[in-house]
Every structure is written in structure tokens, then in C-alpha cells.
Tab-separated table of C-alpha atoms and ligand atoms in Angstrom:
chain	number	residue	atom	x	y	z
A	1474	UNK	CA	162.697	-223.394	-31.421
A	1475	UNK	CA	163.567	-224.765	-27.744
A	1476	UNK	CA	160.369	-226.555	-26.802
A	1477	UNK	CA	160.433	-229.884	-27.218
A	1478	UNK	CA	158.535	-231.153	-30.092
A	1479	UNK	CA	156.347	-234.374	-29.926
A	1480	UNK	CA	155.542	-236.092	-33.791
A	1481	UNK	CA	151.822	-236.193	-32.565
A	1482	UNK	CA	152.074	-232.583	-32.826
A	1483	UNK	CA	153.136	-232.982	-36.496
A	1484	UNK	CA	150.568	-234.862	-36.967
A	1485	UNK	CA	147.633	-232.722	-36.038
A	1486	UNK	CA	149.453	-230.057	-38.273
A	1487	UNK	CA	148.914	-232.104	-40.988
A	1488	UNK	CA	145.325	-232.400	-40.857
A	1489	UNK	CA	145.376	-229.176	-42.212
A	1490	UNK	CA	147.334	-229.897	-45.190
A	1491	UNK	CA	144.568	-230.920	-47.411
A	1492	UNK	CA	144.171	-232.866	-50.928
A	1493	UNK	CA	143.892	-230.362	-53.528
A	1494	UNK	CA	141.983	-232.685	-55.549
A	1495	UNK	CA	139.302	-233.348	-52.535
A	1496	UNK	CA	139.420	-230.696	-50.297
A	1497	UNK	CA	137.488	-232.063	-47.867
A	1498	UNK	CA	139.989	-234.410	-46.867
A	1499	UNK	CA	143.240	-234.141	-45.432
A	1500	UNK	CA	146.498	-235.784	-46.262
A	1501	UNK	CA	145.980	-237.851	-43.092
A	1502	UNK	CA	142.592	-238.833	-43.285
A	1503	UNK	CA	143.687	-239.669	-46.865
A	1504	UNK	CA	146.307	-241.724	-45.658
A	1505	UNK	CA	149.055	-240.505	-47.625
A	1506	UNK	CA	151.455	-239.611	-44.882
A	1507	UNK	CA	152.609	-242.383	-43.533
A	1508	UNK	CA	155.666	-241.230	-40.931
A	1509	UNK	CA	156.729	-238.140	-39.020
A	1510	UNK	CA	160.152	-238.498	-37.650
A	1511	UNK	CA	162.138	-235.757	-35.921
A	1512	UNK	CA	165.660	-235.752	-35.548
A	1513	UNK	CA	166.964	-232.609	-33.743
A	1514	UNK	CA	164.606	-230.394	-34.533
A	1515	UNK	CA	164.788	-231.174	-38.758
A	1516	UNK	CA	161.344	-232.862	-39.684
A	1517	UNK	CA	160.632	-235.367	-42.282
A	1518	UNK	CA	157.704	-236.501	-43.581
A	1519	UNK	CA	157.197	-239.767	-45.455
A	1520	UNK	CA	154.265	-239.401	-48.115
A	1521	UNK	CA	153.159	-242.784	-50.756
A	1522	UNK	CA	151.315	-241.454	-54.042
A	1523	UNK	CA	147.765	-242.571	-54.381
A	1524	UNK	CA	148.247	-243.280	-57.886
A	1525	UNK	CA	151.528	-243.184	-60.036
A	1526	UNK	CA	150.571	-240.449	-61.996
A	1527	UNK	CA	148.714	-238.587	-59.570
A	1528	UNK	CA	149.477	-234.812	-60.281
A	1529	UNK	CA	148.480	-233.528	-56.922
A	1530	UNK	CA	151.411	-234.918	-55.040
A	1531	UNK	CA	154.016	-232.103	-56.156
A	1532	UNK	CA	151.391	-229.690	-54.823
A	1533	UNK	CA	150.860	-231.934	-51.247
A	1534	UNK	CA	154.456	-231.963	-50.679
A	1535	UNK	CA	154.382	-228.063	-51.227
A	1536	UNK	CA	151.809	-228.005	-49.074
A	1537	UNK	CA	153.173	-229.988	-46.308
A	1538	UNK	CA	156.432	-227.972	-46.027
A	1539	UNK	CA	154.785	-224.364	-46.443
A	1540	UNK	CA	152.190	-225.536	-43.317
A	1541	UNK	CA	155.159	-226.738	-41.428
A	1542	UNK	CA	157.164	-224.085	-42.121
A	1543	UNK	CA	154.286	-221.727	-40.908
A	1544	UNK	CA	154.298	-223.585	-37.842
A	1545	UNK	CA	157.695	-222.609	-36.926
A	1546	UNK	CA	159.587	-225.843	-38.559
A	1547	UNK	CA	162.341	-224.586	-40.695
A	1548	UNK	CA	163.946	-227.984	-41.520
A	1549	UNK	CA	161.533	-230.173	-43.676
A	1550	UNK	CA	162.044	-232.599	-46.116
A	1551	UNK	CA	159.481	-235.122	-47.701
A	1552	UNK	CA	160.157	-238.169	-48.491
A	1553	UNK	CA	158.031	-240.341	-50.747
A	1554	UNK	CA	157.851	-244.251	-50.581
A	1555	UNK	CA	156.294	-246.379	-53.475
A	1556	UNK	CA	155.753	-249.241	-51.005
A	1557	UNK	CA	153.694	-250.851	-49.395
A	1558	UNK	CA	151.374	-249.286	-52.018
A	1559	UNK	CA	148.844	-246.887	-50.891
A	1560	UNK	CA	145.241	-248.331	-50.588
A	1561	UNK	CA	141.972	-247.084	-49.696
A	1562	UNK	CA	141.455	-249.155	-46.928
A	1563	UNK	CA	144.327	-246.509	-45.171
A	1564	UNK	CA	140.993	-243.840	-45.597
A	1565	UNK	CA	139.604	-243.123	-42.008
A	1566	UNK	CA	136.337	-244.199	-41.255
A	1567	UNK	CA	135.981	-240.123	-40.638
A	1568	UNK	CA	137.245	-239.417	-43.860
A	1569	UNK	CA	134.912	-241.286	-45.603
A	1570	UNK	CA	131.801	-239.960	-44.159
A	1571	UNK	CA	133.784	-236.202	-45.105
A	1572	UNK	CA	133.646	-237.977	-48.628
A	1573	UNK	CA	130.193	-238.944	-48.604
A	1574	UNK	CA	128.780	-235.682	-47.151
A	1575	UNK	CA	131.078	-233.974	-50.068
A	1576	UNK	CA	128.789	-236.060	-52.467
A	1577	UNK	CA	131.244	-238.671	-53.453
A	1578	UNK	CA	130.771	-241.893	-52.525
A	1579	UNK	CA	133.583	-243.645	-50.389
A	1580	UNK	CA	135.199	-247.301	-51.481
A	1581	UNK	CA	132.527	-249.792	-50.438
A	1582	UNK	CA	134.224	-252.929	-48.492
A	1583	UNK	CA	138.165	-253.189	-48.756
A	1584	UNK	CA	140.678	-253.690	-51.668
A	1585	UNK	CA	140.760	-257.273	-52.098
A	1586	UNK	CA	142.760	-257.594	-54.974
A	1587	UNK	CA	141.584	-260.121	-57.166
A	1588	UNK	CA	138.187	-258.041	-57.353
A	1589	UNK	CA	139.255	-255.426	-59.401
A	1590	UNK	CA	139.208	-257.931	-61.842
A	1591	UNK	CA	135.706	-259.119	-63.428
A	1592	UNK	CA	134.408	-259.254	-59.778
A	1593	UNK	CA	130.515	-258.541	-60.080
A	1594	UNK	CA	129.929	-255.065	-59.717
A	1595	UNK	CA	129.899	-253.536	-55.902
A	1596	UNK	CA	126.589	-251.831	-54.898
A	1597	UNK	CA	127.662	-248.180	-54.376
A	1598	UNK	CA	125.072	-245.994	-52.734
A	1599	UNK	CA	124.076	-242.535	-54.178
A	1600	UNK	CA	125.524	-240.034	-51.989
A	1601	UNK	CA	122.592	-237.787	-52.350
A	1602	UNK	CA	119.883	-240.141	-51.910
A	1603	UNK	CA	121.225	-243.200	-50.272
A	1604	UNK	CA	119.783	-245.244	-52.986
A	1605	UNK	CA	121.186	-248.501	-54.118
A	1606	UNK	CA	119.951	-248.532	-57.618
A	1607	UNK	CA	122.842	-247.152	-58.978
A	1608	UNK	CA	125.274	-247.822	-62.239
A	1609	UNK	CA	128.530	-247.599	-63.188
A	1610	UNK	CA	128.926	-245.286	-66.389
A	1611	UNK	CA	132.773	-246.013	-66.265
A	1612	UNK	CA	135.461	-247.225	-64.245
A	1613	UNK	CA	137.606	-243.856	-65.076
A	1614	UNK	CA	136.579	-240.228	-63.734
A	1615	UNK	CA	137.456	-237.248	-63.227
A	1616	UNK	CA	140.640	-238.099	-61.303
A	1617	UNK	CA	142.624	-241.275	-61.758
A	1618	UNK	CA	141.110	-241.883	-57.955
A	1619	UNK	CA	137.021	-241.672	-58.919
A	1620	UNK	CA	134.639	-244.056	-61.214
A	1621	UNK	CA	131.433	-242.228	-62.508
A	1622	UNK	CA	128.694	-243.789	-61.629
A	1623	UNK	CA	124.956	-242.247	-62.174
A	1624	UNK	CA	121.900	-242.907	-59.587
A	1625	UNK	CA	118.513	-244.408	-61.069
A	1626	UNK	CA	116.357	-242.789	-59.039
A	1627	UNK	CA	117.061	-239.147	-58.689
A	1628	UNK	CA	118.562	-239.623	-61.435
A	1629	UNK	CA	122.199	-237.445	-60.487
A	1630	UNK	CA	125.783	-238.489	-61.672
A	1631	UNK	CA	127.822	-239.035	-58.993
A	1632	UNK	CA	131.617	-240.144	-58.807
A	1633	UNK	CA	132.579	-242.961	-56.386
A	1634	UNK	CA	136.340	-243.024	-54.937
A	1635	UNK	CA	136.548	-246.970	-56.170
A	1636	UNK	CA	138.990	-249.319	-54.454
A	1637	UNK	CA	142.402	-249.672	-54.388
B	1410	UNK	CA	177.092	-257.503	-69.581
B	1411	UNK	CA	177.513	-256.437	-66.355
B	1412	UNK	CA	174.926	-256.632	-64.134
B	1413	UNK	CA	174.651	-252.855	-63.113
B	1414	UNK	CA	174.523	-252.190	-67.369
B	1415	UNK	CA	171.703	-255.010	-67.678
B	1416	UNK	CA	169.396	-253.189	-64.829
B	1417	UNK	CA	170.296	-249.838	-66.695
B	1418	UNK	CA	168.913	-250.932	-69.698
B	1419	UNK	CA	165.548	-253.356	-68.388
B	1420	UNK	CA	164.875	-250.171	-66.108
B	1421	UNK	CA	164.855	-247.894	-69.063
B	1422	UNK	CA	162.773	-250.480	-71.138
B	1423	UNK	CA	159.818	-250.553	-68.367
B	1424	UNK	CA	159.943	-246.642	-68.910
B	1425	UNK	CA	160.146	-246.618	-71.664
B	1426	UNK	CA	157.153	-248.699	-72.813
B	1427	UNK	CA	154.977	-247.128	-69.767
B	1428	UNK	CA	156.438	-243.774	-71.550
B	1429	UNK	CA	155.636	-244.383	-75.067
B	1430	UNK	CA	152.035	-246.324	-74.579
B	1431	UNK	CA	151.192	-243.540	-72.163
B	1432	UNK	CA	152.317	-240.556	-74.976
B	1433	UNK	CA	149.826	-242.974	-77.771
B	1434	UNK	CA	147.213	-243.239	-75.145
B	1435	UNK	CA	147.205	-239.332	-74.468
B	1436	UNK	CA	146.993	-238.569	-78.323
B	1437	UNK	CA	143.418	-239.407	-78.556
B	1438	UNK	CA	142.574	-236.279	-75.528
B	1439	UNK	CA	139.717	-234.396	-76.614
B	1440	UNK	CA	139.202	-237.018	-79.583
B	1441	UNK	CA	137.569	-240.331	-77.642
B	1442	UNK	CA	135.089	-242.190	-79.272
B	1443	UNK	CA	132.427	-240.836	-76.833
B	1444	UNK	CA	133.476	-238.494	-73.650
B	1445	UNK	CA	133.491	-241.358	-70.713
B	1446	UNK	CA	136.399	-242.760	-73.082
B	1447	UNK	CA	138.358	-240.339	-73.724
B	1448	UNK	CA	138.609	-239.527	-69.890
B	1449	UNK	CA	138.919	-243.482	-69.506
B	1450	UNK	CA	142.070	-243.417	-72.008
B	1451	UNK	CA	143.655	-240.121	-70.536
B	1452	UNK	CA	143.235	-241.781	-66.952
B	1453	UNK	CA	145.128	-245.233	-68.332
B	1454	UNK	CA	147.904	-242.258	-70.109
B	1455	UNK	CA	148.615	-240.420	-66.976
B	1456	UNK	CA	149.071	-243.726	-64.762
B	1457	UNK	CA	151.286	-245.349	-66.985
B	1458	UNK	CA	153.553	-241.654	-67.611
B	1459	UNK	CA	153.349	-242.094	-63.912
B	1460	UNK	CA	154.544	-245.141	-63.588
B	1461	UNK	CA	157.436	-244.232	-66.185
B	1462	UNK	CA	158.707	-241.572	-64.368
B	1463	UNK	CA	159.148	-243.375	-61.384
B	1464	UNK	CA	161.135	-246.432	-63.701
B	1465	UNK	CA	163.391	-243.543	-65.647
B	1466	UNK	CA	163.869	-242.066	-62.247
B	1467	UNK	CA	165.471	-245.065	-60.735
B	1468	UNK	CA	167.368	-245.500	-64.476
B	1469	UNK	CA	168.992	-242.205	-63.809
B	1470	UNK	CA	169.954	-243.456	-60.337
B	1471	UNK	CA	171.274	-247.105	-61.777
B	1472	UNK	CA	173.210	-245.120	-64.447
B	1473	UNK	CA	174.693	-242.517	-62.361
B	1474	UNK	CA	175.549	-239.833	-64.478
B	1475	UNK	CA	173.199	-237.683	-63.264
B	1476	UNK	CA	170.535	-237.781	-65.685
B	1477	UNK	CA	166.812	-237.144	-64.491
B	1478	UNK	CA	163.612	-238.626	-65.563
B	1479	UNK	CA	163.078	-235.662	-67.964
B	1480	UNK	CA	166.749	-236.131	-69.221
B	1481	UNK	CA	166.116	-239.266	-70.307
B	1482	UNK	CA	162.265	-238.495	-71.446
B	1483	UNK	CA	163.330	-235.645	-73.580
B	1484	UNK	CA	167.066	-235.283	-74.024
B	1485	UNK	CA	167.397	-239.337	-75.568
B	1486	UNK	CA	167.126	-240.263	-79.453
B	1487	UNK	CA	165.433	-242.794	-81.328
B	1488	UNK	CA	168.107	-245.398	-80.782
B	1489	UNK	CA	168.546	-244.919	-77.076
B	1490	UNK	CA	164.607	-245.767	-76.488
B	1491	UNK	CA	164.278	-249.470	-75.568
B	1492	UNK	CA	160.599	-249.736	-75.798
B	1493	UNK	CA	158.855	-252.958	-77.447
B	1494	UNK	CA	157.510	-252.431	-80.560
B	1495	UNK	CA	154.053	-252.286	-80.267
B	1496	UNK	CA	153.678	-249.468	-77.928
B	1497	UNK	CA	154.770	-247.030	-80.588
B	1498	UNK	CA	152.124	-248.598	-83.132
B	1499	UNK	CA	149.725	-245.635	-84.179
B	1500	UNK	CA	146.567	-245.339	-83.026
B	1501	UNK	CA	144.682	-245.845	-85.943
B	1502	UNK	CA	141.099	-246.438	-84.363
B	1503	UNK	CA	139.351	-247.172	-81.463
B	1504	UNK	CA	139.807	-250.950	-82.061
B	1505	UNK	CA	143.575	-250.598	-82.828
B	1506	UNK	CA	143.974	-248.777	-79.428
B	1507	UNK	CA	142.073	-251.506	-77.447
B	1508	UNK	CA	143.654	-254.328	-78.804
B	1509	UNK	CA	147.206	-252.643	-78.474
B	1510	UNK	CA	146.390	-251.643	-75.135
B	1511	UNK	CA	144.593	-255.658	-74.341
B	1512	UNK	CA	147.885	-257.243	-75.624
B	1513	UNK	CA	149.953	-254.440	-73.285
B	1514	UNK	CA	147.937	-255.296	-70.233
B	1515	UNK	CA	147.786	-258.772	-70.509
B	1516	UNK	CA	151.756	-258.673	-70.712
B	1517	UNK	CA	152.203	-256.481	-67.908
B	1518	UNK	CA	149.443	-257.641	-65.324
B	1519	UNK	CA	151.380	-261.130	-65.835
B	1520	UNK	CA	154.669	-259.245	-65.842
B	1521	UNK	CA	154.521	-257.211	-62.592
B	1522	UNK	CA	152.959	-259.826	-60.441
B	1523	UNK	CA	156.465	-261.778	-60.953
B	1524	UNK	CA	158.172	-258.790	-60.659
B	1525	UNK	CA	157.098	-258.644	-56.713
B	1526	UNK	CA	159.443	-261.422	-56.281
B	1527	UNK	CA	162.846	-259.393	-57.557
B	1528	UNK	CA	165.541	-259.127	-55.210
B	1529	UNK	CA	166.073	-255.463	-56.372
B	1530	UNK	CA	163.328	-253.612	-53.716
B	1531	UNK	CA	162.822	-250.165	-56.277
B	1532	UNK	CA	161.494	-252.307	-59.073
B	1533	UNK	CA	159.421	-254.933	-56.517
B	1534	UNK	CA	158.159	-251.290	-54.995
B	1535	UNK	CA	157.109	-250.032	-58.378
B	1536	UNK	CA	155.747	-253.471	-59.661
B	1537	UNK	CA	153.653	-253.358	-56.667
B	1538	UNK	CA	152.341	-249.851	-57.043
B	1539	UNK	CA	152.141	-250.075	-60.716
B	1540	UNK	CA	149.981	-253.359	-60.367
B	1541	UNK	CA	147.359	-252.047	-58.382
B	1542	UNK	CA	146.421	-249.645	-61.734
B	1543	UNK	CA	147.560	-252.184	-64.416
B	1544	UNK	CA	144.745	-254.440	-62.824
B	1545	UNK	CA	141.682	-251.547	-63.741
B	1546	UNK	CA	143.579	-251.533	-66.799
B	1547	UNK	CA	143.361	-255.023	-67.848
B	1548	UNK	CA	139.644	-254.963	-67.053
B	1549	UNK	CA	138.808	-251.990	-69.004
B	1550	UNK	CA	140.860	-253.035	-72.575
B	1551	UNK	CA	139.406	-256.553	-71.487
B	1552	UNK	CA	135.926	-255.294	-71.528
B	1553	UNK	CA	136.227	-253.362	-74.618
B	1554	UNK	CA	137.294	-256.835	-76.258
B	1555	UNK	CA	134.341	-258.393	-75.597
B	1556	UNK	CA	132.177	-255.523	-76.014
B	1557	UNK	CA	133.492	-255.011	-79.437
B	1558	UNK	CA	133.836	-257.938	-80.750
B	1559	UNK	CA	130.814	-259.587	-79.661
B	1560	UNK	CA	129.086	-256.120	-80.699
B	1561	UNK	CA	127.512	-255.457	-84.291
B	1562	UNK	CA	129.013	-257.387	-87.322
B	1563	UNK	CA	131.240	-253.716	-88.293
B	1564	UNK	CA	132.506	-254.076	-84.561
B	1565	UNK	CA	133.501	-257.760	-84.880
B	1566	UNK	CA	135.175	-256.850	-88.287
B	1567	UNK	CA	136.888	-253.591	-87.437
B	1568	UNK	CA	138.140	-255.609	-84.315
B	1569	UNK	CA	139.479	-259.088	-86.235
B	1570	UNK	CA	141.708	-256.556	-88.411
B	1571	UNK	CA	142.983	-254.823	-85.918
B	1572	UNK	CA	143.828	-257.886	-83.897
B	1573	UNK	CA	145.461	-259.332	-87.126
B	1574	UNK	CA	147.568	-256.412	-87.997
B	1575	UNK	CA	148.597	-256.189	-84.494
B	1576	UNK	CA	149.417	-259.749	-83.952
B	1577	UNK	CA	153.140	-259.144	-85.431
B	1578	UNK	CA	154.089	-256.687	-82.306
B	1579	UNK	CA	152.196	-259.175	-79.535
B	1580	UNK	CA	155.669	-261.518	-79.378
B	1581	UNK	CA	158.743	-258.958	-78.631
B	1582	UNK	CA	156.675	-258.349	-75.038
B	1583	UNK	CA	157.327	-262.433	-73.959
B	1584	UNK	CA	160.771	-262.511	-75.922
B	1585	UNK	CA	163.913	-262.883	-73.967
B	1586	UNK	CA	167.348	-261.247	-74.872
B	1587	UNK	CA	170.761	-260.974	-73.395
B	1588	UNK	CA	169.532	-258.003	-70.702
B	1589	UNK	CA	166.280	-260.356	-70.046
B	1590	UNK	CA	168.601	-263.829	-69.235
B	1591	UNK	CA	171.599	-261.308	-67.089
B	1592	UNK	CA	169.191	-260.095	-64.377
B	1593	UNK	CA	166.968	-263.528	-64.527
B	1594	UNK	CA	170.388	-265.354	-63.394
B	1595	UNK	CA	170.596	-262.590	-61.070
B	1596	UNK	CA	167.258	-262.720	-58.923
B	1597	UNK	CA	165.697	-259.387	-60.404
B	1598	UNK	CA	164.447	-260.300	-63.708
B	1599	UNK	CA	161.766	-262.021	-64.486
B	1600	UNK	CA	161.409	-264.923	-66.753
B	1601	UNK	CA	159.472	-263.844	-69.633
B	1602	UNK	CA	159.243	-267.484	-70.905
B	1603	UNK	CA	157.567	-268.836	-67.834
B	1604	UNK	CA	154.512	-265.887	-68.820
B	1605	UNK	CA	153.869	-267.287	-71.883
B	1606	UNK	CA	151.058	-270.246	-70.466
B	1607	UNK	CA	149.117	-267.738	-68.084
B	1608	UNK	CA	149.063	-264.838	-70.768
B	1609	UNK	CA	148.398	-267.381	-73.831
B	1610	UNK	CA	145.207	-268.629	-71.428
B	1611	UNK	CA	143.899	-265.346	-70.484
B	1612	UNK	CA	144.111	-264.486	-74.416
B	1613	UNK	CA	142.116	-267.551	-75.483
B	1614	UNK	CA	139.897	-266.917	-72.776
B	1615	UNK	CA	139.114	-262.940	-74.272
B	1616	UNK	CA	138.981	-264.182	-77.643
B	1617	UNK	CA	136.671	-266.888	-77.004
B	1618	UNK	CA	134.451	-264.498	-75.183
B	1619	UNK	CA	134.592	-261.619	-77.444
B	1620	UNK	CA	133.661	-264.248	-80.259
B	1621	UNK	CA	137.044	-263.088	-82.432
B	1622	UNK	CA	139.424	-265.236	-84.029
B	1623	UNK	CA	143.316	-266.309	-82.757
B	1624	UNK	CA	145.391	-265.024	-85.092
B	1625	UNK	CA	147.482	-268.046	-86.802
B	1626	UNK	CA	151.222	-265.732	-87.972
B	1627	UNK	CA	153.729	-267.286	-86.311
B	1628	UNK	CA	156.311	-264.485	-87.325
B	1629	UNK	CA	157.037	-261.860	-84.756
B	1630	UNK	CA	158.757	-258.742	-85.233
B	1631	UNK	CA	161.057	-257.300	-83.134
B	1632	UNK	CA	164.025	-255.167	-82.086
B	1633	UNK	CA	162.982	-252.478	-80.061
B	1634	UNK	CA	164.346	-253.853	-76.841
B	1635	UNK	CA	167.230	-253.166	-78.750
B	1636	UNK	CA	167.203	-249.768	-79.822
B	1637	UNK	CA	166.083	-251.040	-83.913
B	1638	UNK	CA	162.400	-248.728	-84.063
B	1639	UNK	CA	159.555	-248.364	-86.325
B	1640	UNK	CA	159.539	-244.740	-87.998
B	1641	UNK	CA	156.743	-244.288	-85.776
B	1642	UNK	CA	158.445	-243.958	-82.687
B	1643	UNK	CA	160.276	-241.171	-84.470
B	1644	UNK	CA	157.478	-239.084	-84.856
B	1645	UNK	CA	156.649	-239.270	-81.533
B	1646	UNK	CA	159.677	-238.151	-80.039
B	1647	UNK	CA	159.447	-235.241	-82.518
B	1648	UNK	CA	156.229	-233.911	-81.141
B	1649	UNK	CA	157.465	-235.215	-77.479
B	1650	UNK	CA	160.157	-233.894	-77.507
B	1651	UNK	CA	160.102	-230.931	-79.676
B	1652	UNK	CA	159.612	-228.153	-76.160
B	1653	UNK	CA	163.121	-229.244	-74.478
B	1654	UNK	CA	165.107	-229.172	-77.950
B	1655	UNK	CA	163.939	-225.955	-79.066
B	1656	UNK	CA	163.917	-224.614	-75.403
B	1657	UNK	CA	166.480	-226.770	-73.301
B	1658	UNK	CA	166.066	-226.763	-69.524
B	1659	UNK	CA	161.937	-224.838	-70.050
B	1660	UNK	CA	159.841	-224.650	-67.470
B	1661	UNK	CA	156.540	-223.142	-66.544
C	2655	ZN	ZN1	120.368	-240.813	-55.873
């Protein structure tokens, strides 16, 4: 490939690459790549895992190299970093209205740490009816990433991508 | 002990209990209590198997023999694994798991918070990843403490015996040994002694709450830090490990 290539460029690549968990958003908006360098034409990309165990990241950094490699990028290697530690506040403000319209509801207010502990319950709004009469039905969903919560007024389940 | 030998063997312990709590934890899939805890305890099993292949990753690295994660998952026996005691307990019943799982997170939410400060930067990065899940951990078992125990009188019972049979295995996590005091002279350990106060209070405080008593035994078993196991742990690596011995190097 002779034209020069920028790492913006990467970058808007990559918003294609999406999370196989939540396909609505992609591994940018989620805020799991976190560098694009480019030395002589070889890329690498330097992902963090949302959560240790999180199975989807064998499958992202799949992802990342087949869309690259698609792209006419023949040299890619992922990296991944453990630190700093991913956390939702990284989500863009457009990926959490993707989230919401997707009928989870996004992390209300940021990570502060200590809160995950005993802190009083947040007020998470039902994604389907904006109500705030909701409850948590457990702090574990259907991906290490989600509570379940349930609405009390039209009455739906819903899971809620808590803080991190 | 050298120092590169001490990190070795702490690195494979973190794994190791992440590795063996996580394998306990993932036994009760498809048999919780009610469904929103069985996803709850299969959630807790896949961080901390998470977390443990990130720790027997970086052993394999430390040891340099070129051993992977699943090497050392699958490939090690009984008297290779350096994981405390209690994380190989069976688990019995609900209250057995939550009390084994209260005394775990109590240990480690205390334990990887100092572990930030270590001068080696993989185990400060893990600490500081594994922390952020240890913490929803913590609340959860902490929750189920109180919710138990303070819950019908068969509750409170089921939960007292459990937290009295388990007491034995709640030392070995705050007990130092040669690998502990090596890489605490060294910057990257961390002093297990100095947990004792914050994890005693946060105990007292759970009991108090969850209207159970403190256990009074003063003896503490141990021995799995060094390799000496319960038969337990051997029937866990049987049914563990039983794919890679029968088919070495499988994969699907
Ligand atoms: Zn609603």
C-alpha cells in the first residue's frame, strides 16, 4: 500500500468492528481500543478487556484484524493492556444513547469507586418507558457487563450496563 | 529463595485461588438456588477464571519455560497447586458457598487494594483490574450474609454452621510464609499481617449486621500455599482436568 496512512483513518475503521455481545456498539464507542499506532505500514492496536473474564475479547481481536485486513492492512497485531482498567465512563455519550435506544439502560453518573460498595441504590430509568420506578432484581445479568433490573410500571425486565 | 522463584510461586497462588474458587463457583451452573443466582454465581466464576488466567499467564512468563496459562491450568498436579485451603472446600449449600465466597472477598478486596502499591507493574495492573469486579463481589456475598442470617430462624441456623465449619480455612488467606516475607522485603508483596485490622472490622461489622455469631476456634488449618491439599482439591482437578489428560493439546 503506498498512500500514506493517517491512525484517524484506523480509527473510523474500527467503528465498524462491533461488540459481539452488544451489537449496537462499536469497539470505540465501547472504549475498548485505546491506541492505533503505525509504524511503517504494520498496525497495532491496543485493546483493555471490559471485564477479566469477558469471553468476547478473543472474538473482538478477531474482529479487529479480519476488518483491517479487509481494508488493505496486512500487518496487524493487537495488543491488550490490563491497565488503567477499563471503565464505563470511557462509553461515548453517543454510545450510550445507541444503548438506550437498544433497550438497555446505560451506567447512570460515573464509576466512583467506593459506590459499588453499599452505596444506596442509583435510580436507573426504564429504557422503554423512561420511568424511574424501577428495581434491581440482581446485580449479575446476562453478561458479566449488565445488572437486571425490572420496571414497575410497564412492568418489563430490562438489563442496565451498571458501572465500572 | 530467590526473588524471581518467590514471584513464581505468589503469582501461581493468586491463580490459583482465582482458578480453584472460580471452578467451585461454576459447579453450581444450572443448579442455583433460584435462576437470578445461579447467573449471579456463574458471573462471580467467569471473572475470577478471568482474572486467573491473566495471573497464570504472567506465571508462565516469570517461570520461563514456556508454559501457558492452560499448561499450568491443566497439565499441573495436586502438589504443584498453591491455592489456600478454603477455595477448594465443597460447596455443600447455598450458605457454605456464601460464606466461603464472604471470607474470599473480604480477603481479596483488602488484598488487591495493597497490591496497587507493588513495584512489579503486571500484578499492580491485574490488582487494579481485578478490583474493580472483586468490589461487586464483596457486595453481593456481603448481602447474602445479612440476608441470610438475619432471614428466617432455618436461615440463621443453616448460616451459623456453615460459618463455624468454615472458620478453620478463614486464617491460611492472612498467614504469611517464606514466599509472603521474600517479595514483602522486596516492594511487590503485600503484607498480609497489616490486613488483618481492616478485614477483622469489616467481618464484625457483617456479622453484627447479619445477627450471626463470631466464631471463637482459634486453630487454623493450613498448607495449601504450600502444595499440602485437602482430597478435595483432588477431585477437582480430576473433573478439571480430565479433557487435556485424556486428549493432550484438544481444542474445539
Ligand atoms: Zn418501563
Amino acid at each position: 500500500m503506498q498512500t500514506i496512512v493517517t491512525e484517524n483513518e484506523i480509527w473510523e475503521i474500527l467503528e465498524n468492528v462491533m461488540d459481539p455481545e452488544v451489537p449496537v456498539l462499536s469497539v470505540v464507542d465501547l472504549g475498548v481500543v485505546r491506541a492505533v499506532t503505525i509504524i511503517d505500514n504494520a498496525v497495532e492496536v491496543t485493546i483493555t478487556p471490559t471485564y477479566s473474564g469477558c469471553p468476547a475479547m478473543n472474538v473482538i481481536e478477531i474482529n479487529i484484524k479480519a476488518t483491517l485486513q479487509a481494508a488493505g492492512f496486512n500487518k496487524v497485531t493487537v495488543k491488550t493492556i490490563l491497565s488503567p482498567a477499563w471503565t464505563t465512563d470511557w462509553l461515548s455519550e453517543a454510545g450510550k444513547e445507541k444503548l438506550r435506544a437498544y433497550g438497555i439502560a446505560p451506567p447512570v453518573g460515573r464509576s466512583i469507586d467506593e459506590h459499588a460498595l453499599f452505596g444506596a441504590e442509583k435510580k436507573v430509568a426504564c429504557p422503554q418507558c423512561n420511568s424511574n420506578n424501577t428495581k434491581m432484581l440482581s446485580q449479575f445479568g446476562s453478561t458479566a457487563c449488565k445488572a437486571l433490573y425490572k420496571c414497575n410500571d410497564c412492568l418489563e425486565p430490562f438489563d442496565y450496563f451498571k458501572c465500572l | 529463595m530467590d526473588i524471581q522463584k518467590a514471584l513464581f510461586d505468589y503469582t501461581l497462588r493468586l491463580g490459583d485461588n482465582a482458578l480453584i474458587l472460580g471452578h467451585r463457583l461454576s459447579e453450581w451452573c444450572g443448579r442455583g438456588p433460584i435462576l437470578e443466582q445461579d447467573i449471579a454465581m456463574t458471573n462471580i466464576a467467569l471473572d475470577l477464571i478471568g482474572q486467573a488466567r491473566s495471573l497464570l499467564q504472567y506465571a508462565g512468563e516469570i517461570e520461563g519455560k514456556g508454559r501457558t496459562e492452560d499448561d499450568l491450568a491443566f497439565l499441573r498436579d495436586i502438589t504443584a497447586y498453591r491455592n489456600v485451603l478454603l477455595v477448594e472446600q465443597p460447596n455443600e449449600d447455598f450458605a457454605f458457598t456464601i460464606v466461603r465466597q464472604f471470607f474470599y472477598d473480604n480477603y481479596s478486596f483488602h488484598f488487591y487494594t495493597a497490591l496497587l502499591q507493588s513495584t512489579d507493574e503486571t500484578l499492580a495492573a491485574i490488582a487494579e483490574k481485578s478490583l474493580k469486579e472483586v468490589r461487586y463481589h464483596l457486595r453481593y456475598s456481603s448481602e447474602w450474609m445479612i440476608r441470610l442470617g438475619d432471614g428466617t430462624e432455618e436461615s440463621n441456623q443453616k448460616m451459623q454452621k456453615a460459618l463455624n465449619q468454615m472458620w478453620m480455612y478463614n486464617g491460611e488467606l492472612l498467614t504469611m510464609n517464606e514466599t509472603d516475607r521474600v517479595l514483602l522485603a522486596a516492594g511487590i508483596g503485600v503484607d498480609l499481617e497489616a490486613l488483618k485490622p481492616a478485614c477483622e472490622a469489616k467481618l464484625a461489622e457483617i456479622l453484627a449486621a447479619a445477627t450471626l455469631e463470631m466464631p471463637t476456634g482459634t486453630w487454623m488449618q493450613k498448607g495449601g500455599k504450600e502444595g499440602k491439599h485437602s482430597e478435595h482439591l483432588g477431585f477437582i482437578l480430576a473433573e478439571m482436568q480430565y479433557l487435556q489428560r485424556a486428549h493432550p493439546g484438544a481444542t474445539w
